[in-house]
Short mmCIF file of C-alpha atoms in Angstrom, two decimals:
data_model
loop_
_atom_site.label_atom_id
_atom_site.label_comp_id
_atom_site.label_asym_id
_atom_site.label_seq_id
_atom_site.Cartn_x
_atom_site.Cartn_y
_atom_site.Cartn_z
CA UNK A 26 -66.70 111.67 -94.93
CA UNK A 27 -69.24 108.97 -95.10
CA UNK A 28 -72.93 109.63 -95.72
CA UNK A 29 -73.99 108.62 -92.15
CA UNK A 30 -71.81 111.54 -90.63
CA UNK A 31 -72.98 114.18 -93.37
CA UNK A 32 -76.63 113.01 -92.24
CA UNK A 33 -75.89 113.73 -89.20
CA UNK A 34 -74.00 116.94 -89.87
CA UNK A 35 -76.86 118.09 -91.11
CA UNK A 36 -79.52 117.03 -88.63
CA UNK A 37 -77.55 118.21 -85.70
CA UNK A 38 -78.06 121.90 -86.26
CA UNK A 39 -82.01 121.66 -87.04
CA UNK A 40 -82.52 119.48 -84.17
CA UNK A 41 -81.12 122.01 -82.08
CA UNK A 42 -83.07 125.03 -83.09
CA UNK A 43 -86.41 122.83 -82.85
CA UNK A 44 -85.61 122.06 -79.33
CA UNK A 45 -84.95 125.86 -78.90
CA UNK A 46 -87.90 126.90 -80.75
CA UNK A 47 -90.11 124.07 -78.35
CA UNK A 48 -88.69 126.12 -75.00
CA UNK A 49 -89.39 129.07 -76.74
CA UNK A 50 -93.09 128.41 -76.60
CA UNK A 51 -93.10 126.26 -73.41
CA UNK A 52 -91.36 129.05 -71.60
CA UNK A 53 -94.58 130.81 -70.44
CA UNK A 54 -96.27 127.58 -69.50
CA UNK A 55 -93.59 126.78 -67.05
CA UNK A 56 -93.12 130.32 -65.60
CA UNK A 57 -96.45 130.14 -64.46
CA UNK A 58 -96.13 126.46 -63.57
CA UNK A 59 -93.14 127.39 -61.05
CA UNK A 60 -94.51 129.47 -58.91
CA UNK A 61 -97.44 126.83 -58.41
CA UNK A 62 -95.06 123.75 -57.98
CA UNK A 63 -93.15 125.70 -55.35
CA UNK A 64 -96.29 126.41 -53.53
CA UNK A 65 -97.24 123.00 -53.15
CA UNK A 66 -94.20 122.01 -52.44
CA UNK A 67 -94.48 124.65 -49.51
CA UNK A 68 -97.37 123.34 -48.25
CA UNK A 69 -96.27 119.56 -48.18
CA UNK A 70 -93.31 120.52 -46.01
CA UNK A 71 -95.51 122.84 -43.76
CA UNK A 72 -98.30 119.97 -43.36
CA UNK A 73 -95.58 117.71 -42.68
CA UNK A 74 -93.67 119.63 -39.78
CA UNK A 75 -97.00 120.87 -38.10
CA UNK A 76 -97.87 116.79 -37.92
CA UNK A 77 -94.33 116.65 -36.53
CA UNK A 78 -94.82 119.08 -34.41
CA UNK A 79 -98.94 117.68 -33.07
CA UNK A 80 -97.10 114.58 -32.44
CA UNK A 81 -94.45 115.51 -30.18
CA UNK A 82 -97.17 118.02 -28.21
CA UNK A 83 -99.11 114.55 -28.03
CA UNK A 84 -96.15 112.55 -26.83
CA UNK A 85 -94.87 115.01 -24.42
CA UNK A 86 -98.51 115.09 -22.78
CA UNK A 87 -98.81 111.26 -22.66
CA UNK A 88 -95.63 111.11 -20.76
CA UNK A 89 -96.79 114.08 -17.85
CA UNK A 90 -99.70 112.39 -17.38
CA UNK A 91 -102.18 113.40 -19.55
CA UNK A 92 -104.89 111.32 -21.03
CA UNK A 93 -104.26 111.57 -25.12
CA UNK A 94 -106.45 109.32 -27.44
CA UNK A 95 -104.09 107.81 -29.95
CA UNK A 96 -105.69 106.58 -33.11
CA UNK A 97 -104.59 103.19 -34.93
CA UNK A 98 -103.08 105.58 -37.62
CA UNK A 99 -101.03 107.70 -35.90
CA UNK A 100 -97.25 107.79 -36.24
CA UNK A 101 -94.63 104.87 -34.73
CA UNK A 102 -93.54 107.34 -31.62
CA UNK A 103 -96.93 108.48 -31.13
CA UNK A 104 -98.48 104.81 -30.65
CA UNK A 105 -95.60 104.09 -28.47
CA UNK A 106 -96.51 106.98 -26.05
CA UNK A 107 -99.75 105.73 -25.99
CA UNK A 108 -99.12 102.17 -25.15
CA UNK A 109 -96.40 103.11 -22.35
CA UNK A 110 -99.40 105.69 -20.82
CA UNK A 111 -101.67 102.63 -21.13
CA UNK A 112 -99.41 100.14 -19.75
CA UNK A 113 -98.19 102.73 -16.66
CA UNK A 114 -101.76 102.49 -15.85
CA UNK A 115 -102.76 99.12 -15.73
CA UNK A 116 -104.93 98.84 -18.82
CA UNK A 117 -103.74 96.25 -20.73
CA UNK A 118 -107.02 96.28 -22.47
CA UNK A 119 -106.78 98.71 -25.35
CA UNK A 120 -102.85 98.32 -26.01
CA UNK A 121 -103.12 95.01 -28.35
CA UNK A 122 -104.72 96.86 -31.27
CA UNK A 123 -101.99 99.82 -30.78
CA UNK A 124 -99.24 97.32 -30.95
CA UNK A 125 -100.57 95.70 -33.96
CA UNK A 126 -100.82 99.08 -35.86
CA UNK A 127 -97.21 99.60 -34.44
CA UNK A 128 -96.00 96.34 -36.19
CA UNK A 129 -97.37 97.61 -39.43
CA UNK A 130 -95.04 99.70 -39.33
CA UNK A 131 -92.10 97.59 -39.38
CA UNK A 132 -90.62 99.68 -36.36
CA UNK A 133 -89.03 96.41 -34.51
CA UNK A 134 -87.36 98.20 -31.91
CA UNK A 135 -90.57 100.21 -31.48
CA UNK A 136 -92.53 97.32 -31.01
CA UNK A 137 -90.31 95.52 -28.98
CA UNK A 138 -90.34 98.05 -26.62
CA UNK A 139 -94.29 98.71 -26.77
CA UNK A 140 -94.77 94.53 -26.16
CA UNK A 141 -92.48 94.43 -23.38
CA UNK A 142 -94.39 97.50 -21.31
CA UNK A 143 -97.78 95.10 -22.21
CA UNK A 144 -96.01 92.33 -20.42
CA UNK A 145 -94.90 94.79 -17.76
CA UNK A 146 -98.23 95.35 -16.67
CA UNK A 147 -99.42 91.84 -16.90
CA UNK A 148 -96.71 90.30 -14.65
CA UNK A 149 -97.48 93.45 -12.57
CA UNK A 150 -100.92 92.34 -12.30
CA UNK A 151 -100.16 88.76 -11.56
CA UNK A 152 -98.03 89.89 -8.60
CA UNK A 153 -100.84 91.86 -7.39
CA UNK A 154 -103.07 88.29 -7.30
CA UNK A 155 -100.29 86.83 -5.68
CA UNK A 156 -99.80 88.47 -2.88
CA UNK A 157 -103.19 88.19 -2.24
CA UNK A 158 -102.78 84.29 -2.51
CA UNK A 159 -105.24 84.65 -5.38
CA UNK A 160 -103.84 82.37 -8.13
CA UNK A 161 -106.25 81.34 -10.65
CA UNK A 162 -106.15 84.72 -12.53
CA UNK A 163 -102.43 85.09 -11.60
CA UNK A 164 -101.69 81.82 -13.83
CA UNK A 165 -102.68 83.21 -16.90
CA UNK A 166 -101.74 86.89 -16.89
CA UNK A 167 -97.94 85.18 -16.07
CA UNK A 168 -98.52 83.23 -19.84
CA UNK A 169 -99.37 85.94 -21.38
CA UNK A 170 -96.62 88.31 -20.08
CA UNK A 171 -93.42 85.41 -20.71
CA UNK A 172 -95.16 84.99 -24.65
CA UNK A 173 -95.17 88.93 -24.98
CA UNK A 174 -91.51 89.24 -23.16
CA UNK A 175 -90.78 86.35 -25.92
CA UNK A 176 -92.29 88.47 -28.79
CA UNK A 177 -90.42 91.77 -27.43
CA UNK A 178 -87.06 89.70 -27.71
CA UNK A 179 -87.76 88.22 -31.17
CA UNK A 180 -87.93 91.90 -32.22
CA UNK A 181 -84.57 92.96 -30.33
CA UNK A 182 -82.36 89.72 -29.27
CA UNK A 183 -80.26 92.28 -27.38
CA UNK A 184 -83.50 93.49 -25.06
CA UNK A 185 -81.72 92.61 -21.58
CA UNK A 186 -84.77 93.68 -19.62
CA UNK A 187 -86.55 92.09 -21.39
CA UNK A 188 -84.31 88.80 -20.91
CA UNK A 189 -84.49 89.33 -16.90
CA UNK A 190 -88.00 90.05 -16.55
CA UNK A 191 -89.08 86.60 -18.76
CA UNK A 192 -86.65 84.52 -16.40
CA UNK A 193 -88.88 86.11 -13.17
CA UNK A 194 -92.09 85.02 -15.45
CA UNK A 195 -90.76 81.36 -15.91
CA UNK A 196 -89.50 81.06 -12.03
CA UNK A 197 -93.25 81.77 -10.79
CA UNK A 198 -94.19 79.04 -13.19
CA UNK A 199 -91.54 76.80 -12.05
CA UNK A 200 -91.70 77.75 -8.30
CA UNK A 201 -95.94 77.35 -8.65
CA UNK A 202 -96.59 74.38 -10.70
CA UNK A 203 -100.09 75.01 -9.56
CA UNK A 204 -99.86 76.95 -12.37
CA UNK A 205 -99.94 74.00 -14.67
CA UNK A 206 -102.80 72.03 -13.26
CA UNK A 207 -105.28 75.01 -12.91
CA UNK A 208 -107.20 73.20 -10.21
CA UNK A 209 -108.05 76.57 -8.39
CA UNK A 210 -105.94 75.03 -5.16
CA UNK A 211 -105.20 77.99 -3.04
CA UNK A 212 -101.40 78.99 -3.23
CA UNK A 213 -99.45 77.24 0.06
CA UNK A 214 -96.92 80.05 0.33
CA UNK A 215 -97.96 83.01 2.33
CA UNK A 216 -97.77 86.09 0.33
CA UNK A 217 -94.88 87.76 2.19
CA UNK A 218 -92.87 84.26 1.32
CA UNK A 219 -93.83 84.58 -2.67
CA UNK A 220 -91.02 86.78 -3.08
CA UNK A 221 -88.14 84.47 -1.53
CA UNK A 222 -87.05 83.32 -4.19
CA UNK A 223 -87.86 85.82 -6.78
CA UNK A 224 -84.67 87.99 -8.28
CA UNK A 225 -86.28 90.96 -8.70
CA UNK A 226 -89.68 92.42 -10.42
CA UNK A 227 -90.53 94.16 -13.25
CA UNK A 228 -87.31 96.25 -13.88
CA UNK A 229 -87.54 100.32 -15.01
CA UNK A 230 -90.29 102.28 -16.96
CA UNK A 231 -92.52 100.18 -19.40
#
């Protein structure tokens, strides 16, 4: 037997009982440390499902109806639910800082989804200027919906409403080049005719 192995013949057994004799005295420290851990432990789980659990009373309200205010903060489904109340509305106004909080989150379907009900309502609105012939603010509402439908499909290449709905947005700019010149002229078409040659508008819910 060399003299390493008789070294650590003899080592083995002491090491042992000081390990024993170190639980020995940490024993008491982590009986009362258990109960403690567990506790907290309860709690985060509790706090967690009763945020679950706000959030889905939240989203469930937003979609009957109901007016929620939706902070920057809030979870990925929750600022969805907000923007699609928003954008059901017609209030185009205070989605852009939801959907930017939304993108933080790195939820891509999420946000494709959220920027295609913001271009929803903007081509909605632009149809609502055209058929009242008015076209200067119908020009740039039309921009801004095809370069959110754009950003929606960058997020989700698949999107196929997405897809259809920027087509209709780049037909009114092909069928209206007044579009392009922004010389206020007042649309020749009457608005019954705007719709000729149009496949179809906005498709489903935001």
């Amino acid at each position: 037997m060399t003299v390493l192995a008789l070294a650590a013949g003899r080592t083995g057994p002491a090491l042992r009982a000081r390990l024993a004799q170190a639980l020995r005295r940490g024993r008491p420290r982590l009986l009362v440390a258990l109960p403690i851990l567990l506790l907290l432990a309860t709690l985060g789980f509790g706090v967690a499902a009763w945020r679950v659990g706000r959030d889905n009373a939240a989203i469930a309200a937003l979609q009957a109806g109901r007016d929620v205010p939706v902070g920057t903060d809030a979870s990925a489904p929750l600022l969805l639910a907000r923007i699609q109340y928003l954008a059901r509305r017609g209030q185009p106004e205070g989605i852009e800082p939801l959907v930017d909080a939304l993108a933080r989150t790195g939820d891509t379907d999420r946000v494709a989804r959220a920027r295609y009900a913001l271009a929803n309502t903007r081509l909605r609105q632009a149809f609502s200027h055209l058929e009242r012939s008015d076209l200067d603010p119908a020009g740039p509402l039309i921009t801004l919906a095809r370069q959110d439908y754009r950003r929606a499909l960058q997020n989700n290449p698949d999107f196929w409403d997405a897809k259809f709905n920027l087509d209709v947005a780049s037909r009114l700019v092909r069928d209206f080049p007044e579009f392009d010149r922004k010389t206020g002229d007042e649309l020749k078409a009457e608005p019954k005719q705007i719709w000729t040659d149009i496949p179809g508008q906005p498709r489903g819910e935001p």
